[in-house]
Structures are given as C-alpha cells and as structure tokens.
Amino acid sequence: SRFLQHFAAAILGGIAIHRANLLKPRLANVVWLGGLAVSLEVFVAYGSLHRETLLGLAAGLAIGYVIASQRHREVRYLVFGLALCAYIFTVVTAYRGQPQISGFTWTPFSTFLWHSNTKDIPPLAFEALAIGAMYWAFSLGRDHVHRRKNWGSFCVFSVVACLEFIRVFGFSIRGDTTTILMAALIGLIFISQRGQMPGKATGNFPSAPANFRRPTRPVNQSILQIAKAVYLMAVVAFVAYVGLNGLAKNAQPEWVIFWCLTLCFMLMAHRFPILGLFIFIVVGYGISSHGPQYDISLSIRLRDGVALLALLALMVSGLREGKSPPWRHYVAYLGIGLFVWLGICTAVAIARGTPWGPVLRFDPSNYLQAAAMFYVAMAVLKNKNDHVCLAYVIVCTVLGRALVQGIDGVYLESYVASLLVVALPLCGIAFSKPFQNKFPAKIIVGIFALAMLGFLLMTQNRNSAVAAVVVVVFAITQVQGTWWKRLMLLIVAVLAIALITPQEYQNRFRALWTPQMSHKTAALDQATAEGRLKLWAVAWDLSKVHPVVGVGPGNFAHWLKTHVDGAGRQGSHDSYLQMLAESGWIGLIMYLSFFAAVAVALAQTRRTDKSGWRGCVAKWLQLSIVGYLALGIFNNRNDLVLAYIFAGWAVALQICPPLERSSKTFKRTSSRDTTHQALASPELRSQ
C-alpha cells in the first residue's frame, strides 16, 4: 500500500518535473529534486525509513521522466488515469482510518471542529495530490475539449462527489465532505488560472508591439466561466444531497429517483433560465400529498433549493448576456415592498422568541421561494412560446398530480382542488385565435381540461366549488355583447353546473342550512363550517393583540394552540385573515395592493392588445388570478408560490422584449420619415 502510494505520486512528480524544466539538462531536475525528496524521507522527524517508500520514489520519478519525454500526446490521459486510480485506491480502502460505518458527515474536518483534536484530522495530502492531478490533466491538451475550463472542473468535481458516495454506500466506510469541498476549491483555482493564461491575439492592433499577446478572453468571460462552474457544482451537490437525504428519511425510492432525475435538468438552466421555472413547478406541485414523501420534500428543503438554483441560473444567464433582466414595474415595486415587510415581521417574531418555521407546511421560506420565483418568472418569459410552454407545464403538472393520487386520493383533498381551479383556465389558451393550434393539439388539451374538471368534481371540495363559480361568473361578465346575452350565458352556466355536479357534492352545501341531513360526510360538513368560524375568531383576536407586525409569517398554527385547547396545527382557512394575523394590517394592505396591481396589469394588457397573443394570455391568466383570490375566502393560500409566479407572469406580459421594442421603434421612425418626405415634396409645399 505504501509503495503504491509513493510510486503513483512519484510518477506524477516525474512528469511535472520534466514539463517544468527548471534546470538544464532536464535530467538534472529529476536528480536534484528526487534527491531532495529521498533526503526528506531519510531525515523525517517521525516514523521510520521504509524500503518500499524509497523504492516507490526512485522508480516513480524515473518512470515519470521517461513517460513525459517519450509520450507527449498521451501524457494527459496517463496523468488523468493514474490520478483517478490513485483516488479510487483511497476510496476502496480505509485510507484515513475511518470506521466501517455507512454514514456521511456534511461538516468538513468534523472531528477537528467538534473535538479540537488535530491528530484526528484526515490525512488528505495524497487525495489532494490526486484531485489536483486530475485538474492538471485537463490543462495538458490543446484539443477543443481540454480548452474548456468549465468542462474540466465539472468533470473532476462530479467524479470526486460520486466516488465519495461510493466510499460510503459501496464500501461502508464513513465519508466526509472535506474532499468534496477541496475539489470545489481546487476547481475554482484551476478555472481562474486558466482564464488568465495568454493565448493568440485576435483583431488588428497596429500600435501594439510584436511580442504583445492578448488574453484569449476578456476578464468578464473569466468571471462567467467561474460562475458557470460554481453553478454546476452547486447543482451536482444539491442532487446528491436530495438523493442521500431522501433515502435516509425513508422516502419511497421512486420519488427520490424522480426528484434527482428532474433536478439534473437544472444543469442546463444557466443557458435556458426558463428551465428553472419549469422544474420548480414540476418538483413543487407534482408531488403527491399522501404518504411521507411530501413532508420529506419539505424537510430536506427541496423547493427552497430549486428556487435558489433557478435564481442563480438566471444570474449566470444575465452575466453571459451582459445585461440585467427588466424589473422596473409598479407590480415589482409592490412585490418588493411586500416581501421586505414579511421579512421584517419574521425577524420581529424570532426576536420575540418564536422559532423559525415551527410548522413545516407553513414555513416562512415559502415567501422566499415566492420572491425568487416571482423575479424569475418576470425575467425569463420573453416570447410567445415561453408563455405557452409555461401554461402547458402548469396544466400537465397539476393533472399529473391528480392522476398520481387517484380518485380516492383526491377525494376531499383541498390542495389539489385549489390547484385545479387556478390551472384549469389556462387550458383556454390552446383554443384561442392568436395561437392557431392545430386540431390534434386542441383535442389533447380538451381531453386534459375535461380530466381536470372531472377530478375537480371528484374532490367534492366546497371552497373550490365556490371559487370555480366565481371564475365562471367573472368570465361571463367579460364577454362582449348586450346585458341580455350575458344573462342568458349565466343561466346556461347555472343549469350546466347543476346538471354535472354529483348529488353528494350538492349535499355538502345543503348540510350548511339543513343540520339534520345524514349523508356520508354530514358530520364533517358541519364540523368544518363551525371550525372555520372559530379559526377566524382566533385570527381576529391575534390581529388585535399584534396589529402592526402580527405574530410572524407561518406562525399562526403555532399560536393557535395557545388560544384553543387541543387544536391541531392548521391555518386560519382564510388568506386575508391569515395575512392580518401574521403580518398585521400593513401586511394585509400590501398583500391586497399587490394582487390588485396584478389584476390591473392584466386588464391593461387585455385592453392594449385585444387581438394579439399577449391580450389572449392575459385574459385566461386573469381568470386564474380571480380563482386564486376567491380560494382565499375559505382557505389560506396566501403562501401559494404558484400565485406569485402568476404575478411575475403578468408583469412579463407588459415588459416589452428588446426585439419587439426595436421593431416598434423602427415602425414609428419609418412612419415619421415617410411623413417628412411627403411634407418635403414640392406638391405639398405648394399647397
């Protein structure tokens, strides 16, 4: 073992000595530096002199020198292969003296930090040499692959991260994140140094001296490469974190595989930032509410990580394009004010002694996700296809969640019913004139819409039924025509709703004014109605005690048990009273102002672009916003991130992309120039 370690290290050293060429002739480099290494081993202050150590040093230096002098083109592959084998050697053996435990410690140098014992620091010199040599191998070639700095960093970091997990789960040796952190650090150094290397000058520089060599890329490109590498490493680390923690918390393996495979698409989000938005929707709202996997996804901060990665991907994309996404809009200003105020309320609640996020499903980080995804949605939706794809992703995700839960799973499920109400109007985009979808596409979307309507009826959720009726009534009021035409449509809609609604669904409403009914859910119907009144009273009492900053976002369920004995951890079942109790009157006013501004922005888009695709999307999106606001009357959906994505979507419809802006300017300029030419004609001047 000792011979193999010194032998591999000496071969790498021999190649490096030959390529460094510090002394003339080249052989002198090996003689002098090899003699220095042997002397250090002889006069070492600890341990004893081993023959295998000296033999490994001497043989390795000689072989490395010969390889470097004879094999110029293949040396990079040999260096990478040898370094990889050397690192694998440390993986399959208890090289650091770790115990045989299939555990993983996320704290680097955990023993040293926890127990302050320097003798227990893992001996990482050999692993550092192997990792550094793998990075070095990517700088030895001159082909296209090896000139890509981010590719080399991503490849080596991925190899080290995967082998660390193989060390733990494949060979049952306790792992540590020290090597992963070290690989990330060396990778950043490698990228930054490669970015400073001179290359062939581009362009004509007549005033420059003959020996002037311009860097291959400007400084901002080097920063861009570092940002890309950091982002890719963060994605790989987060995928590994989700997989390990999901399995450790006994999540179903198929859900862990689904999370990890979906998150792998985040590797392309720095080039296509809209992927971050799509992946957040799929991961956040494509999880079944039944079983432990939903709470596990919240406990491992799955949605928090995806939102952060989506925001980082947008920043990297903006760095590559050299411009910041447009955000100057009155809705954006109101959103910033709302999120800042919620942060202040959270800080005040923590200062009072309330812990952060005492109830997992009402965690304050939901608003952090909302802020990030509001900005992402506002920035990444640029053209017609982006808006259509977002609508289809939302529809397919919500329908897929309903299908996964099944008929029994969606029965009396309020969360799925809420998602169905806000997603169903988006199906209308496929049937609108500006999009000119072909007949097969309309058939498929129509089937999806009917399936979503069927699942909505299967939920038998009264709150969602009220919200759906509000959406239908609002849609009828927006129809152009005389008042009697709208009245006829309203009558037809009422009759249709009465015909398609199952009798059991209708009985749930009749139980509110007929207590003696004895259908299957009669007791539940009465209890939930009375329970809502009690919850609303508690929320109002909390708002009177804390009228300015409330009890803090997500803390209503924590304070509920102090007012109602034996109460479970639940929300107030009203978005507006929940905001009032958790963020005070200021928070409620800002919340209402924010979504009122969203509704105004959508109305402006519909009015200014009546026949265009933007006005069409705004029309259906407005129905989704109306449904969301109606859902908040009888259930607390104030922290639903999808609603804030809709708000960013509304802003994106009004922010004109650069291409459209330039075309409009060109049209105005052309028309103005034509007018000037006409006025300058002799005929008009004579008139």
XYZ file of C-alpha atoms in Angstrom:
687
model
C 0.000 0.000 0.000
C 2.745 2.456 0.924
C 4.747 1.510 -2.181
C 1.774 2.072 -4.496
C 1.016 5.482 -2.979
C 4.584 6.790 -3.283
C 5.017 5.174 -6.695
C 1.905 6.883 -8.136
C 2.810 10.213 -6.567
C 6.396 9.996 -7.880
C 5.243 9.260 -11.443
C 3.092 12.378 -11.386
C 6.039 14.274 -9.910
C 8.391 12.991 -12.601
C 6.049 14.175 -15.352
C 5.669 17.560 -13.685
C 9.445 17.938 -13.208
C 10.079 17.152 -16.879
C 7.490 19.658 -18.087
C 8.637 22.356 -15.652
C 12.239 22.193 -16.994
C 13.687 24.309 -14.213
C 17.271 23.110 -14.729
C 19.400 22.284 -17.774
C 19.618 19.477 -18.798
C 16.184 18.107 -17.956
C 17.627 15.051 -16.226
C 19.135 17.330 -13.580
C 15.618 18.198 -12.428
C 14.940 14.579 -11.574
C 18.327 14.035 -9.897
C 18.253 17.087 -7.654
C 14.554 17.125 -6.742
C 14.485 13.332 -6.399
C 17.470 13.512 -4.069
C 15.702 16.187 -2.030
C 12.605 14.001 -1.690
C 14.664 10.988 -0.576
C 16.601 13.148 1.931
C 13.371 14.419 3.428
C 12.202 10.845 3.797
C 15.516 9.791 5.433
C 15.660 12.650 7.919
C 11.954 12.717 8.695
C 11.256 13.502 12.341
C 8.629 10.792 12.859
C 8.169 7.138 11.958
C 10.934 5.087 10.362
C 12.577 4.702 6.968
C 10.824 2.181 4.755
C 12.392 0.448 1.774
C 9.119 0.475 -0.146
C 8.998 4.252 0.231
C 12.446 4.778 -1.258
C 11.815 2.248 -4.000
C 8.491 3.889 -4.894
C 10.069 7.343 -5.048
C 13.047 6.286 -7.170
C 11.106 4.087 -9.574
C 8.232 6.555 -9.908
C 10.454 9.544 -10.704
C 12.365 7.573 -13.321
C 9.257 6.188 -14.998
C 7.532 9.573 -14.924
C 10.541 11.234 -16.577
C 10.659 8.611 -19.315
C 6.927 8.834 -19.992
C 6.995 12.621 -20.216
C 9.969 12.603 -22.590
C 8.638 9.853 -24.881
C 4.845 10.258 -24.828
C 3.989 13.908 -25.353
C 0.481 13.486 -26.751
C -0.765 10.714 -24.483
C 0.624 12.168 -21.259
C -2.634 13.941 -20.345
C -4.609 10.712 -20.493
C -2.000 8.883 -18.435
C -1.963 11.634 -15.816
C -5.760 11.610 -15.508
C -5.965 7.826 -15.410
C -3.179 7.485 -12.861
C -4.641 10.212 -10.646
C -8.082 8.635 -10.883
C -6.714 5.200 -9.930
C -4.822 6.747 -7.018
C -8.001 8.399 -5.757
C -10.023 5.215 -6.201
C -7.401 3.460 -4.060
C -8.265 5.806 -1.198
C -11.974 5.142 -1.763
C -11.943 1.352 -1.570
C -9.672 1.256 1.488
C -9.999 2.840 4.911
C -7.173 5.163 3.941
C -7.942 7.746 6.607
C -8.585 5.136 9.259
C -12.338 5.710 9.119
C -14.616 3.265 10.932
C -16.756 0.824 8.971
C -19.940 2.883 9.217
C -22.260 3.643 6.299
C -22.648 7.215 7.415
C -21.852 10.569 5.891
C -20.807 13.751 7.681
C -21.547 17.025 5.927
C -19.209 19.068 8.127
C -15.647 19.294 6.757
C -12.991 18.208 9.295
C -15.877 17.232 11.565
C -13.745 15.523 14.231
C -11.429 18.516 14.474
C -14.267 21.052 14.644
C -16.261 19.104 17.212
C -13.481 17.719 19.412
C -10.477 20.002 18.636
C -8.135 17.035 18.201
C -5.609 17.719 15.453
C -4.418 14.096 15.426
C -7.802 13.037 14.065
C -7.717 15.323 11.025
C -7.968 13.069 7.940
C -4.590 12.791 6.097
C -5.679 14.360 2.818
C -2.315 15.081 1.190
C -2.476 12.084 -1.130
C -6.113 12.760 -2.041
C -5.298 16.413 -2.688
C -2.490 15.336 -4.997
C -4.825 13.014 -6.918
C -7.558 15.658 -7.262
C -5.083 18.337 -8.322
C -3.512 15.979 -10.891
C -6.916 15.291 -12.445
C -7.446 19.033 -12.872
C -3.900 19.352 -14.216
C -4.600 16.710 -16.882
C -7.180 18.996 -18.483
C -4.564 21.719 -18.942
C -2.068 19.479 -20.761
C -4.012 19.050 -24.012
C -4.690 21.500 -26.798
C -7.767 19.990 -28.362
C -11.222 21.569 -28.086
C -12.398 19.509 -25.115
C -9.379 20.281 -22.970
C -9.565 24.009 -23.667
C -12.963 24.167 -21.985
C -12.259 25.109 -18.400
C -15.782 24.629 -17.086
C -15.952 21.125 -18.606
C -12.784 20.023 -16.803
C -13.914 21.446 -13.474
C -17.361 19.927 -13.725
C -15.991 16.519 -14.737
C -13.459 16.264 -11.913
C -15.826 17.605 -9.265
C -18.527 15.144 -10.352
C -16.072 12.235 -10.188
C -14.930 13.175 -6.678
C -18.509 13.663 -5.439
C -19.693 10.339 -6.867
C -16.695 8.434 -5.505
C -17.292 9.874 -2.049
C -20.796 8.394 -2.082
C -19.423 5.084 -3.364
C -16.994 5.123 -0.433
C -19.927 5.322 1.984
C -22.630 3.202 0.392
C -20.454 0.840 -1.625
C -17.704 0.024 0.875
C -19.395 1.031 4.160
C -16.659 3.499 5.138
C -17.654 6.707 6.888
C -17.421 9.612 4.482
C -16.670 13.282 4.861
C -17.225 16.382 2.755
C -13.629 17.508 3.091
C -12.627 16.027 -0.261
C -15.712 17.437 -1.987
C -15.010 20.892 -0.596
C -11.353 20.564 -1.560
C -12.280 19.521 -5.115
C -14.546 22.557 -5.431
C -11.830 24.897 -4.161
C -9.112 23.483 -6.428
C -11.557 23.625 -9.332
C -12.176 27.330 -8.791
C -8.430 27.948 -8.640
C -7.979 25.936 -11.831
C -10.633 27.940 -13.676
C -9.298 31.295 -12.519
C -5.712 30.447 -13.509
C -6.712 29.061 -16.897
C -8.704 32.235 -17.512
C -5.519 34.304 -17.049
C -3.394 32.219 -19.448
C -2.341 34.125 -22.586
C -3.487 32.977 -25.975
C -3.441 34.033 -29.568
C -4.240 37.684 -30.113
C -7.409 38.451 -32.012
C -8.073 41.515 -34.106
C -5.682 44.115 -35.523
C -3.540 46.068 -33.082
C -1.125 48.111 -35.197
C 0.141 50.147 -32.257
C 0.947 47.098 -30.134
C 4.484 45.676 -30.030
C 5.266 42.483 -31.922
C 5.550 40.355 -28.789
C 2.248 41.604 -27.376
C -0.125 38.713 -26.557
C -3.692 39.475 -25.707
C -5.641 37.145 -23.376
C -7.927 34.784 -25.225
C -10.964 36.077 -23.366
C -11.743 39.299 -21.548
C -11.978 39.397 -17.786
C -15.767 39.210 -17.757
C -15.592 35.924 -19.646
C -13.317 34.513 -16.962
C -15.811 35.575 -14.322
C -18.545 33.963 -16.397
C -16.656 30.664 -16.522
C -16.173 30.736 -12.755
C -19.859 31.478 -12.238
C -20.824 28.595 -14.533
C -18.531 26.178 -12.712
C -19.848 27.266 -9.304
C -23.421 26.859 -10.512
C -22.819 23.392 -11.992
C -21.060 22.243 -8.825
C -23.964 23.563 -6.753
C -26.451 21.610 -8.879
C -24.465 18.365 -8.585
C -24.067 18.830 -4.832
C -27.784 19.538 -4.395
C -28.790 16.481 -6.436
C -26.531 14.316 -4.256
C -27.914 15.959 -1.114
C -31.518 15.315 -2.155
C -30.790 11.688 -3.028
C -28.943 10.930 0.199
C -31.368 12.707 2.497
C -34.421 11.331 0.707
C -33.211 7.773 1.182
C -32.060 8.496 4.741
C -35.553 9.757 5.648
C -37.167 6.617 4.172
C -38.816 8.289 1.207
C -40.112 5.985 -1.482
C -37.234 5.214 -3.902
C -39.301 6.078 -6.969
C -39.885 9.592 -5.610
C -36.186 10.058 -4.848
C -35.338 8.952 -8.393
C -37.963 11.350 -9.771
C -36.509 14.254 -7.790
C -32.917 13.531 -8.788
C -33.668 12.996 -12.483
C -35.752 16.154 -12.644
C -33.087 18.187 -10.878
C -30.486 17.014 -13.411
C -32.186 19.261 -15.979
C -31.047 22.208 -13.836
C -27.582 21.635 -15.335
C -28.865 23.364 -18.491
C -30.755 26.138 -16.706
C -27.821 28.577 -16.880
C -28.244 28.553 -20.688
C -32.040 28.247 -20.678
C -33.188 30.004 -17.464
C -36.827 29.152 -18.102
C -35.974 25.556 -17.187
C -35.558 26.666 -13.571
C -39.143 27.924 -13.569
C -40.465 24.730 -15.143
C -38.540 22.456 -12.777
C -39.756 24.334 -9.702
C -43.366 23.850 -10.835
C -42.875 20.151 -11.605
C -40.986 19.389 -8.391
C -43.059 21.645 -6.148
C -46.541 20.765 -7.376
C -46.064 17.321 -8.883
C -45.667 15.583 -5.511
C -48.491 13.530 -4.063
C -49.973 14.892 -0.842
C -50.427 11.380 0.535
C -47.593 9.409 2.048
C -44.478 10.698 3.787
C -42.746 11.983 0.644
C -44.474 15.394 0.741
C -43.308 16.195 4.266
C -39.890 14.738 3.435
C -39.575 17.081 0.465
C -40.320 19.980 2.790
C -37.902 18.803 5.477
C -34.972 18.450 3.056
C -35.768 21.912 1.643
C -36.310 20.597 -1.873
C -38.317 23.567 -3.127
C -36.003 26.051 -1.420
C -33.007 24.587 -3.221
C -34.715 24.562 -6.617
C -35.821 28.195 -6.210
C -32.284 29.238 -5.259
C -30.750 27.338 -8.181
C -33.275 28.874 -10.586
C -32.325 32.339 -9.347
C -28.600 31.560 -9.666
C -29.139 30.240 -13.194
C -30.867 33.497 -14.116
C -27.935 35.485 -12.730
C -25.421 33.418 -14.707
C -27.506 33.905 -17.841
C -27.629 37.643 -17.230
C -23.880 37.683 -16.742
C -23.415 35.907 -20.066
C -25.701 38.332 -21.898
C -24.130 41.322 -20.177
C -27.393 42.870 -19.036
C -29.777 42.666 -16.127
C -33.352 41.459 -16.662
C -36.009 44.204 -16.749
C -37.857 44.614 -13.463
C -38.882 48.266 -13.258
C -42.632 47.878 -12.958
C -45.131 49.026 -10.365
C -46.144 45.437 -9.609
C -42.489 44.584 -8.994
C -42.136 47.540 -6.627
C -45.192 46.426 -4.655
C -43.853 42.864 -4.566
C -40.501 44.017 -3.206
C -42.280 46.006 -0.522
C -44.446 43.036 0.433
C -41.529 40.607 0.702
C -39.414 43.084 2.665
C -42.252 43.644 5.128
C -42.734 39.907 5.564
C -39.019 39.624 6.302
C -39.338 42.333 8.964
C -42.288 40.502 10.535
C -40.274 37.269 10.586
C -37.318 38.983 12.265
C -39.578 40.536 14.908
C -41.227 37.165 15.605
C -37.823 35.500 16.076
C -36.752 38.321 18.386
C -39.846 37.641 20.493
C -38.807 34.016 20.911
C -40.865 32.256 18.249
C -38.690 29.669 16.464
C -38.190 29.768 12.709
C -40.868 27.761 10.932
C -42.430 25.847 13.856
C -44.867 24.177 11.405
C -43.260 22.684 8.310
C -46.153 23.231 5.910
C -46.399 26.933 6.812
C -42.667 27.628 6.789
C -41.634 31.286 6.203
C -39.291 30.061 3.464
C -42.393 29.783 1.261
C -42.201 33.548 0.859
C -38.513 33.325 -0.021
C -39.470 30.872 -2.754
C -42.248 33.223 -3.827
C -39.859 36.192 -4.074
C -37.307 34.223 -6.084
C -39.811 32.671 -8.476
C -41.698 35.957 -8.922
C -38.489 37.547 -10.177
C -37.553 34.515 -12.289
C -40.972 34.377 -13.957
C -40.837 38.101 -14.611
C -37.414 37.811 -16.281
C -37.424 34.558 -18.261
C -40.766 34.826 -20.102
C -39.757 36.685 -23.241
C -41.638 35.414 -26.283
C -44.849 33.739 -27.283
C -43.540 30.178 -26.973
C -42.323 30.779 -23.414
C -45.779 31.824 -22.254
C -47.490 28.902 -23.975
C -44.991 26.381 -22.601
C -45.455 27.716 -19.072
C -49.225 27.273 -19.343
C -48.858 23.702 -20.594
C -46.310 22.821 -17.882
C -48.693 24.021 -15.174
C -51.641 22.134 -16.665
C -49.694 18.882 -17.112
C -48.168 19.091 -13.624
C -51.483 19.641 -11.850
C -53.206 16.940 -13.880
C -50.295 14.574 -13.284
C -50.525 15.126 -9.545
C -54.227 14.319 -9.612
C -53.561 11.169 -11.633
C -50.830 10.037 -9.234
C -53.104 10.460 -6.228
C -56.012 8.735 -7.971
C -59.731 9.021 -7.363
C -59.507 8.022 -3.715
C -56.528 10.304 -3.185
C -58.179 13.485 -4.477
C -61.437 12.888 -2.582
C -61.888 15.759 -0.074
C -58.348 16.956 -0.918
C -58.445 20.752 -0.745
C -54.923 21.429 -2.009
C -55.353 19.502 -5.267
C -58.760 21.103 -5.735
C -57.200 24.567 -5.356
C -54.531 23.785 -7.946
C -57.171 22.508 -10.352
C -59.168 25.742 -10.048
C -56.194 28.006 -10.831
C -54.782 25.773 -13.592
C -57.971 24.897 -15.464
C -58.479 28.355 -17.100
C -55.032 28.106 -18.719
C -56.331 25.342 -20.982
C -58.256 28.029 -22.857
C -55.018 29.342 -24.378
C -54.918 26.371 -26.751
C -58.343 27.317 -28.209
C -57.589 30.999 -28.781
C -57.212 32.504 -32.237
C -53.756 34.110 -31.925
C -52.109 30.746 -31.258
C -53.615 28.908 -34.256
C -53.134 25.471 -32.730
C -53.871 22.518 -34.964
C -56.877 20.316 -34.400
C -54.975 17.395 -32.733
C -53.424 19.776 -30.215
C -56.842 21.173 -29.371
C -58.203 17.655 -28.894
C -55.387 16.758 -26.474
C -55.774 19.952 -24.438
C -59.539 19.462 -24.450
C -59.128 15.975 -23.004
C -56.822 17.408 -20.336
C -59.380 20.072 -19.471
C -62.192 17.516 -19.163
C -59.983 15.303 -16.988
C -59.180 18.239 -14.706
C -62.855 19.138 -14.469
C -63.666 15.530 -13.592
C -61.046 15.464 -10.846
C -62.373 18.777 -9.538
C -65.821 17.231 -9.183
C -64.309 14.154 -7.511
C -62.644 16.277 -4.833
C -66.051 17.489 -3.602
C -64.321 20.468 -2.037
C -66.760 23.248 -1.276
C -64.189 26.033 -1.257
C -63.007 25.110 -4.750
C -66.590 24.905 -5.981
C -67.267 28.455 -4.793
C -64.054 29.674 -6.447
C -64.933 27.897 -9.704
C -68.359 29.534 -9.748
C -66.761 32.942 -9.159
C -64.425 32.314 -12.113
C -67.335 31.366 -14.367
C -69.352 34.441 -13.363
C -66.368 36.737 -13.871
C -65.709 35.191 -17.286
C -69.311 35.819 -18.319
C -69.120 39.460 -17.234
C -66.128 39.919 -19.526
C -67.960 38.651 -22.604
C -68.641 41.380 -25.131
C -72.286 41.976 -26.007
C -75.532 43.219 -24.536
C -76.702 42.597 -20.992
C -79.305 40.034 -22.005
C -76.646 37.985 -23.784
C -74.614 37.828 -20.572
C -77.744 36.946 -18.621
C -78.527 34.062 -20.939
C -74.974 32.772 -20.646
C -75.239 32.983 -16.872
C -78.470 30.978 -16.854
C -76.958 28.335 -19.121
C -73.876 28.134 -16.900
C -76.009 27.691 -13.746
C -78.010 24.906 -15.359
C -74.872 23.168 -16.596
C -73.266 23.333 -13.154
C -76.406 21.936 -11.547
C -76.521 19.043 -14.017
C -72.879 17.945 -13.819
C -72.462 18.342 -10.053
C -72.912 14.993 -8.266
C -75.623 14.686 -5.647
C -73.102 14.023 -2.881
C -71.344 17.258 -3.787
C -74.613 19.184 -3.532
C -75.409 17.550 -0.180
C -72.223 19.012 1.279
C -73.646 22.503 0.686
C -77.157 21.629 1.864
C -75.730 20.453 5.184
C -74.882 24.078 5.978
C -78.549 25.072 6.315
C -80.049 21.608 6.964
C -78.258 20.156 10.017
C -80.438 17.034 10.153
C -79.048 15.614 6.915
C -77.476 12.160 7.263
C -75.285 11.674 4.189
C -71.781 10.209 4.438
C -69.961 13.480 5.142
C -72.718 15.247 7.112
C -70.789 15.355 10.396
C -67.645 16.550 8.626
C -69.548 19.254 6.768
C -70.957 20.709 9.981
C -67.678 20.424 11.871
C -65.585 22.153 9.210
C -68.054 25.027 8.971
C -68.038 25.565 12.748
C -64.269 25.098 12.878
C -63.736 27.860 10.333
C -65.694 30.319 12.460
C -63.501 29.513 15.457
C -60.320 29.852 13.428
C -61.433 33.197 12.037
C -62.165 34.412 15.573
C -58.662 33.377 16.713
C -57.083 35.175 13.753
C -59.028 38.323 14.549
C -58.012 38.159 18.209
C -54.351 37.770 17.239
C -54.612 40.785 14.945
C -55.917 42.906 17.834
C -53.029 41.850 20.091
C -50.382 42.289 17.328
C -51.871 44.838 14.915
C -48.613 46.117 13.378
C -46.317 43.172 12.586
C -48.540 40.247 13.574
C -47.205 37.006 15.005
C -44.852 36.366 12.086
C -45.295 34.545 8.742
C -46.130 30.877 9.219
C -46.690 31.215 12.975
C -50.494 31.210 13.142
C -50.580 27.430 13.592
C -48.025 27.776 16.397
C -50.091 30.408 18.239
C -53.371 28.592 17.666
C -52.709 26.073 20.443
C -52.381 28.913 22.971
C -55.927 30.079 22.192
C -57.727 26.793 21.525
C -57.038 23.793 23.738
C -56.299 20.629 21.799
C -56.230 22.430 18.462
C -54.112 20.937 15.715
C -51.518 22.801 13.705
C -53.520 24.342 10.884
C -54.062 27.644 9.177
C -56.889 30.102 9.618
C -58.661 28.854 6.458
C -58.774 32.414 5.130
C -55.880 34.030 3.275
C -56.784 37.548 4.283
C -57.239 36.849 7.992
C -54.060 34.757 7.894
C -52.093 37.695 6.465
C -53.709 40.005 9.023
C -52.770 37.761 11.952
C -49.236 37.003 10.726
C -48.134 40.346 9.256
C -50.508 42.930 10.703
C -52.628 45.480 8.928
C -49.681 46.730 6.896
C -49.013 43.256 5.557
C -52.666 42.712 4.648
C -52.879 46.051 2.834
C -49.673 45.325 0.908
C -50.897 41.820 0.024
C -54.199 43.173 -1.307
C -52.444 46.019 -3.135
C -50.027 43.595 -4.759
C -52.657 41.307 -6.249
C -54.909 44.250 -7.098
C -51.999 45.671 -9.089
C -51.589 42.297 -10.801
C -55.263 42.367 -11.808
C -54.888 45.942 -13.082
C -51.796 44.993 -15.116
C -53.643 42.096 -16.734
C -56.611 44.354 -17.539
C -54.255 46.881 -19.144
C -52.678 44.148 -21.252
C -56.087 42.943 -22.407
C -57.141 46.479 -23.306
C -53.969 47.440 -25.173
C -53.563 44.130 -27.017
C -57.102 42.977 -27.745
C -56.330 40.918 -30.850
C -52.758 39.899 -30.013
C -51.450 36.879 -28.166
C -50.474 38.907 -25.089
C -54.048 40.028 -24.540
C -55.219 36.462 -25.022
C -52.841 35.083 -22.402
C -53.762 37.934 -20.040
C -57.454 37.033 -20.384
C -57.009 33.432 -19.233
C -54.389 34.310 -16.651
C -56.791 36.857 -15.179
C -59.316 34.065 -14.602
C -56.654 32.076 -12.733
C -55.902 35.084 -10.512
C -59.630 35.561 -9.826
C -59.884 31.896 -8.869
C -56.902 32.218 -6.544
C -58.344 35.264 -4.791
C -61.702 33.500 -4.407
C -59.990 30.445 -2.945
C -58.563 32.654 -0.211
C -62.021 33.333 1.248
C -62.439 29.903 2.808
C -58.866 28.575 2.820
C -55.429 30.033 3.489
C -53.494 30.129 0.213
C -51.536 33.306 0.903
C -48.185 31.476 0.655
C -49.007 29.595 -2.567
C -45.883 30.191 -4.658
C -47.755 29.443 -7.887
C -49.824 32.600 -7.372
C -46.661 34.704 -7.192
C -45.422 33.001 -10.352
C -48.672 34.168 -11.954
C -47.888 37.689 -10.727
C -44.467 37.598 -12.375
C -46.145 36.220 -15.484
C -48.484 39.227 -15.548
C -45.512 41.599 -15.380
C -43.704 39.704 -18.152
C -46.708 40.247 -20.433
C -46.256 44.006 -20.093
C -42.476 44.183 -20.285
C -41.713 44.515 -23.979
C -38.721 42.421 -25.134
C -35.858 44.219 -26.896
C -36.716 42.796 -30.332
C -40.319 43.925 -30.163
C -39.266 47.288 -28.772
C -36.786 47.819 -31.597
C -39.364 46.789 -34.208
C -41.899 49.235 -32.760
C -39.287 51.998 -32.770
C -38.435 51.150 -36.366
C -42.087 51.348 -37.366
C -42.508 54.717 -35.651
C -39.309 56.017 -37.231
C -40.281 54.726 -40.655
C -43.710 56.315 -40.485
C -42.189 59.599 -39.278
C -39.605 59.586 -42.075
C -42.348 58.874 -44.622
C -44.345 61.811 -43.298
C -41.309 64.127 -43.503
C -40.638 63.009 -47.070
C -44.250 63.640 -48.024
C -44.214 67.094 -46.451
C -40.956 67.854 -48.172
C -42.413 67.117 -51.626
C -42.918 70.126 -53.939
C -46.634 69.412 -54.357
C -47.370 69.655 -50.635
C -45.128 72.670 -50.213
C -47.004 74.443 -52.960
C -50.308 73.610 -51.289
